[in-house]
Coordinates of C-alpha atoms and ligand atoms in Angstrom, one line a residue:
M1 CA 0.0 0.0 0.0
S2 CA 1.4 3.4 -1.0
D3 CA 0.4 6.8 0.2
V4 CA -0.6 7.9 -3.3
L5 CA -1.3 6.1 -6.6
V6 CA -1.1 8.3 -9.7
V7 CA -3.0 7.0 -12.6
G8 CA -1.7 8.4 -15.9
G9 CA 1.9 9.4 -16.8
G10 CA 1.3 12.5 -18.9
H11 CA 3.1 15.6 -17.7
N12 CA 0.4 16.4 -15.2
G13 CA 0.7 13.0 -13.6
L14 CA 4.4 13.4 -13.3
V15 CA 4.1 16.9 -11.9
A16 CA 1.7 15.6 -9.2
A17 CA 4.0 12.7 -8.4
C18 CA 7.0 14.9 -8.1
Y19 CA 5.3 17.4 -5.7
L20 CA 3.9 14.6 -3.5
A21 CA 7.2 12.7 -3.4
Q22 CA 9.0 15.9 -2.7
A23 CA 6.7 16.4 0.3
G24 CA 7.9 13.0 1.6
L25 CA 5.0 10.8 0.5
D26 CA 5.4 7.3 -0.9
V27 CA 4.2 7.6 -4.5
R28 CA 3.5 5.0 -7.3
L29 CA 2.5 5.9 -10.9
I30 CA 0.9 3.7 -13.5
E31 CA 0.8 4.5 -17.2
A32 CA -1.2 2.6 -19.8
R33 CA 1.2 3.1 -22.7
N34 CA 4.7 1.8 -22.8
E35 CA 6.1 5.3 -22.6
L36 CA 5.5 8.4 -20.4
G37 CA 4.5 11.9 -21.4
G38 CA 1.1 11.5 -23.0
A39 CA 0.5 14.5 -25.4
T40 CA 3.9 16.0 -24.4
T41 CA 6.5 14.0 -26.2
S42 CA 9.2 14.4 -28.9
K43 CA 9.9 11.7 -31.5
E44 CA 11.9 11.1 -34.6
V45 CA 8.9 10.5 -36.8
F46 CA 10.4 9.9 -40.2
K47 CA 12.6 7.0 -40.9
G48 CA 16.3 7.9 -41.0
V49 CA 15.6 11.6 -40.5
A50 CA 17.2 13.0 -37.4
A51 CA 14.6 15.6 -36.4
K52 CA 13.0 15.2 -33.0
L53 CA 9.5 16.6 -33.5
S54 CA 7.1 17.7 -30.7
R55 CA 4.7 15.3 -32.2
Y56 CA 1.6 16.5 -30.4
S57 CA 1.8 19.7 -28.2
Y58 CA 4.5 22.1 -29.3
L59 CA 4.5 25.5 -27.6
V60 CA 4.5 26.5 -24.0
S61 CA 2.8 29.3 -22.3
L62 CA 0.8 28.0 -19.4
L63 CA 3.5 26.2 -17.5
P64 CA 4.2 28.5 -14.5
D65 CA 7.8 29.3 -13.9
Q66 CA 7.1 28.4 -10.2
I67 CA 6.6 24.8 -11.1
V68 CA 9.8 24.7 -13.0
S69 CA 11.7 26.1 -10.1
D70 CA 9.8 24.2 -7.3
L71 CA 10.7 20.9 -9.0
K72 CA 14.2 22.1 -10.0
L73 CA 13.6 21.2 -13.6
N74 CA 16.4 22.0 -16.1
F75 CA 13.9 23.2 -18.7
D76 CA 13.6 26.4 -20.5
T77 CA 11.7 28.1 -23.3
I78 CA 12.6 30.6 -26.0
G79 CA 10.6 33.8 -26.7
R80 CA 9.9 35.1 -30.2
D81 CA 9.8 38.7 -31.3
I82 CA 7.2 38.1 -34.1
S83 CA 3.7 37.2 -33.0
S84 CA 2.1 36.3 -36.3
F85 CA 2.0 36.7 -40.0
T86 CA -1.1 36.4 -42.1
P87 CA -0.9 36.4 -45.9
T88 CA -3.7 37.7 -48.0
F89 CA -5.0 36.6 -51.4
D90 CA -3.6 39.7 -53.1
D91 CA 0.0 38.8 -52.1
R92 CA 0.2 41.2 -49.1
G93 CA 0.2 40.2 -45.5
L94 CA -0.2 41.3 -41.9
L95 CA 3.0 41.0 -39.8
I96 CA 2.5 41.6 -36.1
S97 CA 5.3 41.9 -33.6
R98 CA 4.9 40.7 -30.1
T99 CA 4.9 44.2 -28.8
W100 CA 3.4 46.9 -30.9
D101 CA 6.0 48.7 -33.0
E102 CA 6.3 50.9 -36.1
R103 CA 6.6 47.9 -38.4
T104 CA 3.3 46.4 -37.1
G105 CA 1.6 49.8 -37.6
Q106 CA 2.8 50.0 -41.2
S107 CA 1.7 46.4 -41.8
F108 CA -1.9 47.2 -40.5
S109 CA -2.0 50.1 -43.0
A110 CA -0.6 47.9 -45.8
V111 CA -3.5 45.5 -45.6
G112 CA -6.1 48.3 -45.1
A113 CA -6.6 47.7 -41.4
E114 CA -5.2 51.0 -40.1
S115 CA -8.5 51.8 -38.5
D116 CA -8.1 48.7 -36.2
A117 CA -4.6 49.7 -35.1
R118 CA -5.7 51.6 -32.0
A119 CA -8.4 49.1 -31.1
W120 CA -5.8 46.3 -31.3
Q121 CA -3.5 48.1 -28.8
E122 CA -6.4 49.0 -26.5
F123 CA -7.8 45.4 -26.5
Y124 CA -4.4 43.7 -25.9
G125 CA -3.5 46.5 -23.4
E126 CA -6.6 45.6 -21.3
I127 CA -5.7 41.9 -21.4
A128 CA -2.1 42.5 -20.6
E129 CA -3.3 44.2 -17.4
A130 CA -5.6 41.4 -16.4
A131 CA -3.3 38.5 -17.4
P132 CA -0.9 38.6 -14.3
I133 CA -3.9 39.0 -12.0
I134 CA -5.6 35.9 -13.3
A135 CA -2.4 33.9 -13.7
N136 CA -1.4 34.6 -10.1
T137 CA -4.4 32.7 -8.9
F138 CA -3.7 29.4 -10.9
L139 CA -1.5 27.8 -8.2
K140 CA -3.7 28.9 -5.3
P141 CA -7.0 27.7 -4.0
L142 CA -9.8 28.6 -6.5
P143 CA -11.0 32.2 -6.2
S144 CA -14.7 32.8 -6.6
R145 CA -16.3 34.5 -9.6
G146 CA -16.9 37.5 -7.4
E147 CA -13.3 37.7 -6.3
V148 CA -12.0 37.6 -9.9
R149 CA -14.6 40.2 -10.9
Q150 CA -13.5 42.5 -8.1
A151 CA -9.8 42.2 -9.1
L152 CA -10.3 43.2 -12.7
N153 CA -11.4 46.2 -14.6
P154 CA -15.2 45.7 -15.2
K155 CA -14.9 46.1 -19.0
T156 CA -12.1 43.5 -19.2
F157 CA -14.1 41.1 -16.9
S158 CA -17.1 41.4 -19.2
T159 CA -15.0 40.9 -22.4
L160 CA -13.3 37.8 -21.0
F161 CA -16.1 36.2 -19.0
E162 CA -19.5 37.5 -20.0
V163 CA -19.8 38.5 -23.7
P164 CA -19.3 35.9 -26.4
L165 CA -16.0 36.7 -28.0
G166 CA -17.5 37.0 -31.5
E167 CA -19.7 39.9 -30.3
S168 CA -16.7 41.7 -28.7
L169 CA -14.7 41.3 -31.8
E170 CA -17.5 42.7 -34.0
G171 CA -17.8 45.7 -31.6
R172 CA -14.1 46.5 -31.5
F173 CA -12.6 45.6 -34.9
S174 CA -13.8 46.3 -38.4
H175 CA -11.4 44.3 -40.5
D176 CA -12.3 40.6 -40.9
L177 CA -8.7 39.5 -41.0
V178 CA -7.9 41.3 -37.7
R179 CA -11.0 39.8 -36.1
G180 CA -9.9 36.4 -37.3
I181 CA -6.4 36.6 -35.9
V182 CA -7.8 37.4 -32.5
L183 CA -10.5 34.8 -32.7
T184 CA -8.1 31.9 -33.4
D185 CA -6.9 32.0 -29.8
G186 CA -10.5 31.1 -28.9
L187 CA -10.7 28.2 -31.4
I188 CA -7.5 26.2 -30.9
G189 CA -8.7 22.7 -30.2
T190 CA -12.2 24.1 -29.6
F191 CA -15.2 23.3 -31.8
A192 CA -17.6 26.2 -31.3
D193 CA -19.3 29.1 -32.9
A194 CA -17.7 32.5 -32.3
F195 CA -20.9 33.7 -30.8
D196 CA -21.5 30.6 -28.7
R197 CA -23.5 31.6 -25.6
S198 CA -21.9 28.9 -23.4
L199 CA -18.7 30.9 -23.8
L200 CA -16.6 27.9 -24.7
V201 CA -14.7 30.2 -27.1
N202 CA -14.1 32.7 -24.3
R203 CA -12.7 30.0 -22.1
C204 CA -10.3 28.8 -24.7
F205 CA -9.3 32.4 -25.5
L206 CA -8.6 33.1 -21.8
Y207 CA -6.1 30.3 -21.4
H208 CA -4.3 31.4 -24.6
L209 CA -3.8 34.9 -23.3
V210 CA -2.7 34.7 -19.7
G211 CA 0.0 32.0 -19.4
N212 CA 2.6 33.0 -16.8
G213 CA 1.1 36.5 -16.6
S214 CA 2.2 37.5 -20.1
G215 CA 0.3 35.1 -22.4
Q216 CA 3.5 34.6 -24.4
W217 CA 3.8 31.3 -26.3
R218 CA 7.3 30.1 -26.2
V219 CA 9.3 27.4 -27.9
P220 CA 10.4 24.6 -25.6
R221 CA 14.2 24.2 -25.9
G222 CA 14.9 20.7 -27.1
G223 CA 11.2 20.1 -27.9
M224 CA 8.3 19.2 -25.8
G225 CA 9.9 15.9 -24.8
A226 CA 12.6 17.8 -23.0
L227 CA 10.0 18.7 -20.3
V228 CA 8.9 15.1 -19.9
D229 CA 12.5 13.8 -19.7
E230 CA 13.2 16.3 -16.9
L231 CA 10.0 15.3 -15.0
I232 CA 10.8 11.6 -15.3
A233 CA 14.3 12.1 -14.1
R234 CA 13.1 14.2 -11.2
A235 CA 10.3 11.7 -10.3
K236 CA 12.8 8.8 -10.3
S237 CA 15.3 10.8 -8.2
L238 CA 12.5 11.4 -5.6
G239 CA 11.8 7.7 -5.4
V240 CA 8.5 7.6 -7.4
E241 CA 7.8 4.0 -8.5
I242 CA 6.8 4.1 -12.1
E243 CA 5.2 1.3 -14.1
T244 CA 4.4 1.6 -17.8
G245 CA 2.1 -0.7 -19.8
V246 CA -0.4 -0.8 -17.0
R247 CA -3.9 0.4 -17.7
A248 CA -6.3 1.1 -14.9
Q249 CA -9.7 -0.6 -15.5
S250 CA -11.7 0.3 -12.4
I251 CA -11.6 2.3 -9.2
E252 CA -13.7 1.0 -6.4
S253 CA -13.6 1.6 -2.7
G254 CA -10.2 3.2 -3.0
E255 CA -8.7 0.3 -4.9
V256 CA -7.5 0.5 -8.5
V257 CA -7.7 -2.6 -10.6
A258 CA -5.5 -2.5 -13.6
E259 CA -4.4 -4.7 -16.5
G260 CA -0.7 -5.2 -17.4
N261 CA 0.7 -5.6 -20.9
E262 CA 0.4 -9.4 -20.7
G263 CA -3.2 -9.3 -19.6
Q264 CA -2.3 -9.9 -15.9
L265 CA -4.7 -8.3 -13.3
L266 CA -3.0 -5.9 -10.9
R267 CA -4.5 -4.4 -7.7
Y268 CA -3.3 -1.2 -6.1
K269 CA -4.3 0.1 -2.6
S270 CA -3.4 3.6 -1.6
R271 CA -4.6 6.3 0.8
F272 CA -5.1 8.7 -2.1
I273 CA -5.6 8.4 -5.8
V274 CA -4.6 11.0 -8.3
A275 CA -6.4 10.6 -11.6
A276 CA -4.1 12.3 -14.1
I277 CA -6.4 11.2 -16.9
A278 CA -9.4 12.6 -18.8
P279 CA -12.6 13.1 -16.8
R280 CA -14.4 10.8 -19.2
E281 CA -11.9 8.0 -18.6
L282 CA -12.4 8.6 -14.8
D283 CA -16.2 8.1 -15.4
R284 CA -15.4 4.8 -17.1
L285 CA -13.1 3.7 -14.2
E286 CA -15.7 4.6 -11.6
R287 CA -18.4 2.8 -13.7
R288 CA -20.6 5.9 -13.8
S289 CA -24.0 5.2 -15.4
K290 CA -23.6 8.4 -17.5
Y291 CA -20.3 9.7 -19.0
R292 CA -19.9 13.5 -19.2
S293 CA -20.2 15.1 -22.6
F294 CA -18.2 17.9 -24.2
A295 CA -17.4 19.4 -27.6
P296 CA -15.3 17.0 -29.7
G297 CA -11.7 17.5 -30.6
S298 CA -11.7 19.4 -33.9
Q299 CA -8.1 19.8 -35.1
I300 CA -5.8 18.2 -37.5
K301 CA -2.1 18.3 -36.8
I302 CA 0.4 18.0 -39.6
N303 CA 4.1 17.4 -38.8
M304 CA 6.7 18.2 -41.5
V305 CA 10.4 18.2 -42.1
L306 CA 11.7 20.5 -44.8
E307 CA 14.9 20.8 -46.8
K308 CA 14.3 24.5 -47.0
L309 CA 11.6 27.0 -45.9
P310 CA 9.3 28.1 -48.8
R311 CA 9.5 31.6 -50.1
L312 CA 6.3 33.7 -50.0
R313 CA 4.4 35.4 -52.8
S314 CA 4.1 38.5 -50.6
G315 CA 7.9 38.9 -50.6
V316 CA 8.0 38.7 -46.8
S317 CA 11.0 36.6 -45.8
P318 CA 10.2 33.0 -44.7
E319 CA 12.3 33.7 -41.6
D320 CA 9.8 36.4 -40.6
A321 CA 6.7 34.8 -41.9
F322 CA 7.2 31.5 -40.0
A323 CA 8.9 33.1 -36.9
G324 CA 5.6 33.4 -35.0
T325 CA 2.2 31.9 -36.0
F326 CA 1.6 31.8 -39.7
H327 CA -2.2 32.1 -40.1
F328 CA -3.9 31.2 -43.3
D329 CA -7.6 31.3 -44.3
E330 CA -8.4 32.3 -40.7
G331 CA -10.5 35.4 -41.4
M332 CA -13.5 35.5 -39.0
A333 CA -16.1 35.0 -41.7
Q334 CA -14.1 32.1 -43.1
M335 CA -13.9 30.4 -39.8
Q336 CA -17.6 30.8 -39.2
K337 CA -18.3 29.3 -42.6
A338 CA -16.0 26.4 -41.8
F339 CA -17.7 25.8 -38.5
A340 CA -21.1 25.8 -40.2
E341 CA -19.9 23.3 -42.8
A342 CA -18.3 21.0 -40.2
S343 CA -21.4 21.2 -38.0
A344 CA -23.5 20.0 -40.9
G345 CA -21.2 17.0 -41.3
S346 CA -18.8 18.0 -44.1
L347 CA -15.1 18.7 -44.1
P348 CA -14.8 22.5 -44.7
Q349 CA -14.1 23.4 -48.3
V350 CA -11.5 25.9 -47.0
I351 CA -10.0 24.7 -43.7
P352 CA -8.7 27.5 -41.4
A353 CA -5.2 26.7 -40.3
E354 CA -1.9 28.0 -38.8
I355 CA 1.7 27.0 -38.9
Y356 CA 4.8 27.3 -36.7
S357 CA 8.4 26.5 -37.2
H358 CA 10.3 25.1 -34.2
T359 CA 13.7 25.2 -35.9
L360 CA 13.7 29.0 -36.5
A361 CA 13.9 29.4 -32.7
D362 CA 15.7 26.2 -31.7
R363 CA 17.9 24.0 -33.9
S364 CA 18.8 21.6 -31.1
I365 CA 16.1 19.2 -32.2
L366 CA 18.0 18.5 -35.5
G367 CA 20.9 16.1 -35.9
S368 CA 24.1 18.0 -36.8
E369 CA 23.9 17.0 -40.5
L370 CA 20.4 18.2 -41.0
D371 CA 21.3 21.4 -39.0
Q372 CA 24.2 22.1 -41.3
R373 CA 22.1 21.4 -44.4
G374 CA 19.6 24.1 -43.2
F375 CA 16.6 21.8 -42.7
H376 CA 13.6 23.0 -40.9
T377 CA 10.5 21.7 -39.2
L378 CA 6.9 23.0 -39.7
T379 CA 3.8 22.1 -37.6
L380 CA 0.4 22.8 -39.1
F381 CA -2.6 23.0 -36.8
A382 CA -6.0 23.1 -38.6
L383 CA -9.3 24.1 -37.1
H384 CA -12.9 23.0 -37.4
T385 CA -12.2 19.4 -38.4
P386 CA -14.3 17.6 -35.7
Y387 CA -13.8 14.0 -34.6
Q388 CA -17.1 12.8 -36.1
L389 CA -16.0 13.5 -39.6
F390 CA -13.3 10.8 -39.3
I391 CA -15.3 7.9 -37.9
G392 CA -15.2 4.9 -40.2
K393 CA -13.2 6.8 -42.9
N394 CA -10.2 8.2 -41.0
E395 CA -7.5 7.6 -43.7
A396 CA -9.7 8.9 -46.6
V397 CA -10.7 12.1 -44.7
K398 CA -7.2 12.7 -43.6
Q399 CA -5.9 12.4 -47.1
E400 CA -8.6 14.8 -48.4
A401 CA -7.9 17.3 -45.6
K402 CA -4.1 17.2 -46.4
T403 CA -4.8 17.8 -50.1
R404 CA -7.0 20.8 -49.3
L405 CA -4.6 22.3 -46.7
L406 CA -1.5 22.0 -48.9
R407 CA -3.4 23.5 -51.8
Q408 CA -4.6 26.4 -49.7
L409 CA -1.1 26.9 -48.3
N410 CA 0.4 26.9 -51.8
N411 CA -1.9 29.9 -52.7
Y412 CA 0.4 32.0 -50.6
L413 CA 3.8 30.4 -51.4
A414 CA 6.2 31.2 -54.2
D415 CA 7.8 27.7 -53.7
P416 CA 5.1 24.9 -53.5
I417 CA 5.4 23.2 -50.2
E418 CA 5.8 19.8 -51.8
E419 CA 9.1 21.0 -53.4
C420 CA 10.4 21.9 -49.9
L421 CA 9.6 18.8 -48.0
A422 CA 12.4 16.4 -47.2
R423 CA 12.3 12.7 -47.9
D424 CA 12.9 9.9 -45.5
E425 CA 15.3 7.0 -46.2
D426 CA 12.6 5.2 -48.2
G427 CA 12.0 8.2 -50.4
Q428 CA 8.7 9.1 -48.8
L429 CA 7.9 12.8 -48.2
C430 CA 8.4 13.8 -44.5
I431 CA 4.8 14.7 -43.7
E432 CA 2.4 13.0 -41.3
V433 CA -1.2 13.9 -40.4
K434 CA -2.9 13.3 -37.1
S435 CA -6.7 13.5 -36.8
P436 CA -8.8 13.7 -33.6
L437 CA -9.5 10.0 -34.1
D438 CA -5.7 9.3 -34.2
L439 CA -5.3 11.2 -30.9
E440 CA -8.0 9.1 -29.3
N441 CA -6.4 5.9 -30.5
E442 CA -2.8 6.8 -29.8
L443 CA -3.1 8.9 -26.6
G444 CA -6.5 8.1 -25.2
L445 CA -7.7 11.7 -25.6
P446 CA -11.5 11.2 -25.6
E447 CA -12.9 12.2 -29.0
G448 CA -9.5 13.7 -29.7
N449 CA -10.2 16.6 -27.4
I450 CA -6.7 18.1 -26.7
F451 CA -7.9 19.5 -23.3
H452 CA -9.6 16.3 -22.2
G453 CA -13.0 18.0 -22.3
D454 CA -14.5 21.5 -22.3
L455 CA -12.2 24.1 -20.7
E456 CA -13.6 25.9 -17.6
F457 CA -13.2 29.4 -16.3
P458 CA -10.5 29.6 -13.6
F459 CA -12.9 30.3 -10.7
R460 CA -15.7 28.6 -8.8
E461 CA -19.3 29.8 -8.8
E462 CA -20.4 30.9 -5.4
S463 CA -22.5 27.7 -5.1
E464 CA -19.6 25.3 -5.9
N465 CA -17.9 23.6 -3.0
L466 CA -14.4 23.3 -4.5
L467 CA -11.1 24.3 -2.9
W468 CA -8.5 23.5 -5.6
G469 CA -10.7 22.4 -8.5
S470 CA -9.2 18.9 -8.3
E471 CA -11.8 17.5 -6.0
T472 CA -14.1 14.7 -7.3
R473 CA -17.3 13.1 -6.1
T474 CA -15.2 10.4 -4.5
E475 CA -13.4 11.0 -1.2
N476 CA -9.6 10.9 -1.5
L477 CA -9.7 10.8 -5.3
F478 CA -8.4 13.9 -7.1
L479 CA -8.4 14.9 -10.7
A480 CA -5.0 16.1 -12.0
G481 CA -5.2 16.0 -15.8
A482 CA -6.0 18.7 -18.3
G483 CA -9.7 18.3 -17.6
A484 CA -9.3 19.6 -14.0
K485 CA -10.4 23.2 -13.5
R486 CA -7.5 25.4 -14.8
G487 CA -5.8 22.2 -16.1
G488 CA -5.9 22.6 -19.9
G489 CA -2.8 22.6 -22.0
V490 CA 0.8 21.9 -21.1
S491 CA 0.8 23.6 -17.7
G492 CA 1.4 21.2 -14.9
I493 CA -1.2 23.2 -13.1
G494 CA -3.6 20.2 -12.8
G495 CA -0.9 18.1 -11.3
H496 CA 0.3 20.8 -8.9
N497 CA -3.2 21.5 -7.7
A498 CA -4.2 17.9 -7.1
A499 CA -0.9 17.5 -5.1
M500 CA -1.8 20.6 -3.0
A501 CA -5.3 19.3 -2.4
I502 CA -3.8 16.1 -0.9
L503 CA -1.2 17.9 1.1
D504 CA -3.9 20.2 2.5
R505 CA -6.0 17.1 3.5
L506 CA -3.0 15.7 5.3
A507 CA -2.3 19.0 7.0
Ligands
FAD601 C1 -2.0 17.7 -31.2 C2 -1.9 18.5 -29.9 C3 -1.4 19.7 -29.9 C4 -1.3 20.4 -28.7 N1 -0.7 21.6 -28.6 C5 -0.5 22.2 -27.4 C6 0.5 23.2 -27.3 O1 1.2 23.6 -28.3 N2 0.6 23.8 -26.1 C7 -0.2 23.4 -25.0 O2 -0.1 24.0 -23.9 N3 -1.0 22.4 -25.1 C8 -1.2 21.7 -26.3 N4 -1.9 20.6 -26.4 C9 -2.7 20.2 -25.2 C10 -1.8 19.5 -24.2 O3 -0.9 18.7 -24.8 C11 -2.6 18.6 -23.2 O4 -3.7 19.4 -22.7 C12 -1.7 18.1 -22.1 O5 -0.6 17.5 -22.6 C13 -2.5 17.2 -21.2 O6 -1.6 16.6 -20.2 P1 -2.1 15.6 -19.2 O7 -0.9 15.1 -18.5 O8 -3.2 16.2 -18.4 O9 -2.7 14.4 -20.0 P2 -2.2 13.5 -21.2 O10 -1.0 14.1 -21.8 O11 -3.3 13.2 -22.0 O12 -1.7 12.2 -20.4 C14 -2.6 11.3 -19.8 C15 -1.9 10.0 -19.7 O13 -2.7 9.1 -19.0 C16 -2.6 7.8 -19.6 N5 -3.9 7.1 -19.3 C17 -5.1 7.3 -19.8 N6 -6.0 6.4 -19.3 C18 -5.3 5.6 -18.5 C19 -5.6 4.5 -17.7 N7 -6.9 4.0 -17.6 N8 -4.7 3.9 -16.9 C20 -3.4 4.4 -17.0 N9 -3.0 5.4 -17.7 C21 -3.9 6.0 -18.5 C22 -2.5 8.1 -21.1 O14 -1.9 7.1 -21.8 C23 -1.6 9.4 -21.0 O15 -0.2 9.0 -21.1 C24 -1.9 19.9 -27.5 C25 -2.5 18.6 -27.6 C26 -2.5 17.9 -28.8 C27 -3.0 16.5 -28.8

């Protein structure tokens, strides 16, 4: 019998295990797959190509510096000066620096969006004021809605937590492209209408704008796997017992029954259980009569290795265009159209998408030969391609989505992307496509939802009896995964808060 059994060895499970072991508890962790890390992992995906790709998650914003220093992790991230570039059909483009500067102002004018320049600075100025206030609460007991309201400027509170984002964008910006760039932060991994009254878009938007108090999305040095490698090393050094290839099958009366790789039945007794898994998987383990529902995962991820970056028709250098987020076909009207098409059961004719290059910021993921030859990696993340579209025809829909996305991308490129892709040792192009169904099959993400379910605002309603947001209906069982309140994304916050809830109990 251990003090704590952690079920799930994604980064949140590892963070919880480290905090609890560091506090002197006897901790065991079981992971269903044969490797740890869940959606945070790096892999050499293409045969004979020495490029360690962040195969699933790729950028870091929400991981608090405090967790990195509390757990003494040797992990760091790299900032970028360019926030985004969005090409237009008439071979121009909107280049936006991370902090407003003359070049950004000129670029707004060049695409005819000069009237939105002031609104942009005001909007992000308000959010920049609110971000540290909100982020400061993430590693503390949950504040109430009223407490957060009191801490913020009323206009900002309303924008973030009350008015559907689509409405705010229509009220503040006039250019569709500008509206779209802002809206994407509400739609990453979130299948919803911009005007959705349940505010799912606002919830997603919030977590994309406040990480570490700045909302900056930074490149993990060495790739996402570097974080997991550090967590594993730390957990082992703290004496955490780790077993892989062990899938929990039920939780009953404080006992976890699991199945090992060879089909053997294993039983684990512990004083506390940390469920670092999706809430729906927890429903299954607890044999709930009804599983919770949520919006399906709705993204396609395409990983690529390139011999060279493509030049752009707009004339902007590829080093600038891909330095931040390269948005394409992400105007607000386009995204609303894509949402309507996907809701009606079709793959959108034009799929909104964005791209990022890891190697422009960090070349340590490349072997020395590829580095010297100037190779690059690109990650494409497409929106509004929900799980249901792939059921029963995964490979065919993925192929069609890939064809559409590359064709769309080529509309903005002077060098077609196919001519830039590297080839593996069998002569195949270095490109792989992951659908929401793949994510469910490979990682156990229910319906391919990258956040394990619908994100929630980072406060409790006055009627909710929650302290850390990790509590469940079962005594001594705490949720630590991305589906915990405040847990979404690569943040470790779910793991930290579940650990704190247990340490509070013991105190
Ligand atoms: C394609 C993609 C791109 C993303 N991009 C980003 C990004 O750039 N930045 C960002 O912040 N976030 C991103 N995310 C989201 C982020 O990766 C996840 O929210 C986060 O990694 C979840 O971590 P976790 O530890 O809570 O869960 P997971 O990483 O899902 O790990 C859960 C673990 O539990 C194991 N498990 C499940 N059931 C059982 C069981 N019954 N018994 C034992 N083990 C079990 C699973 O095998 C898995 O290893 C992305 C996600 C995906 C899929």
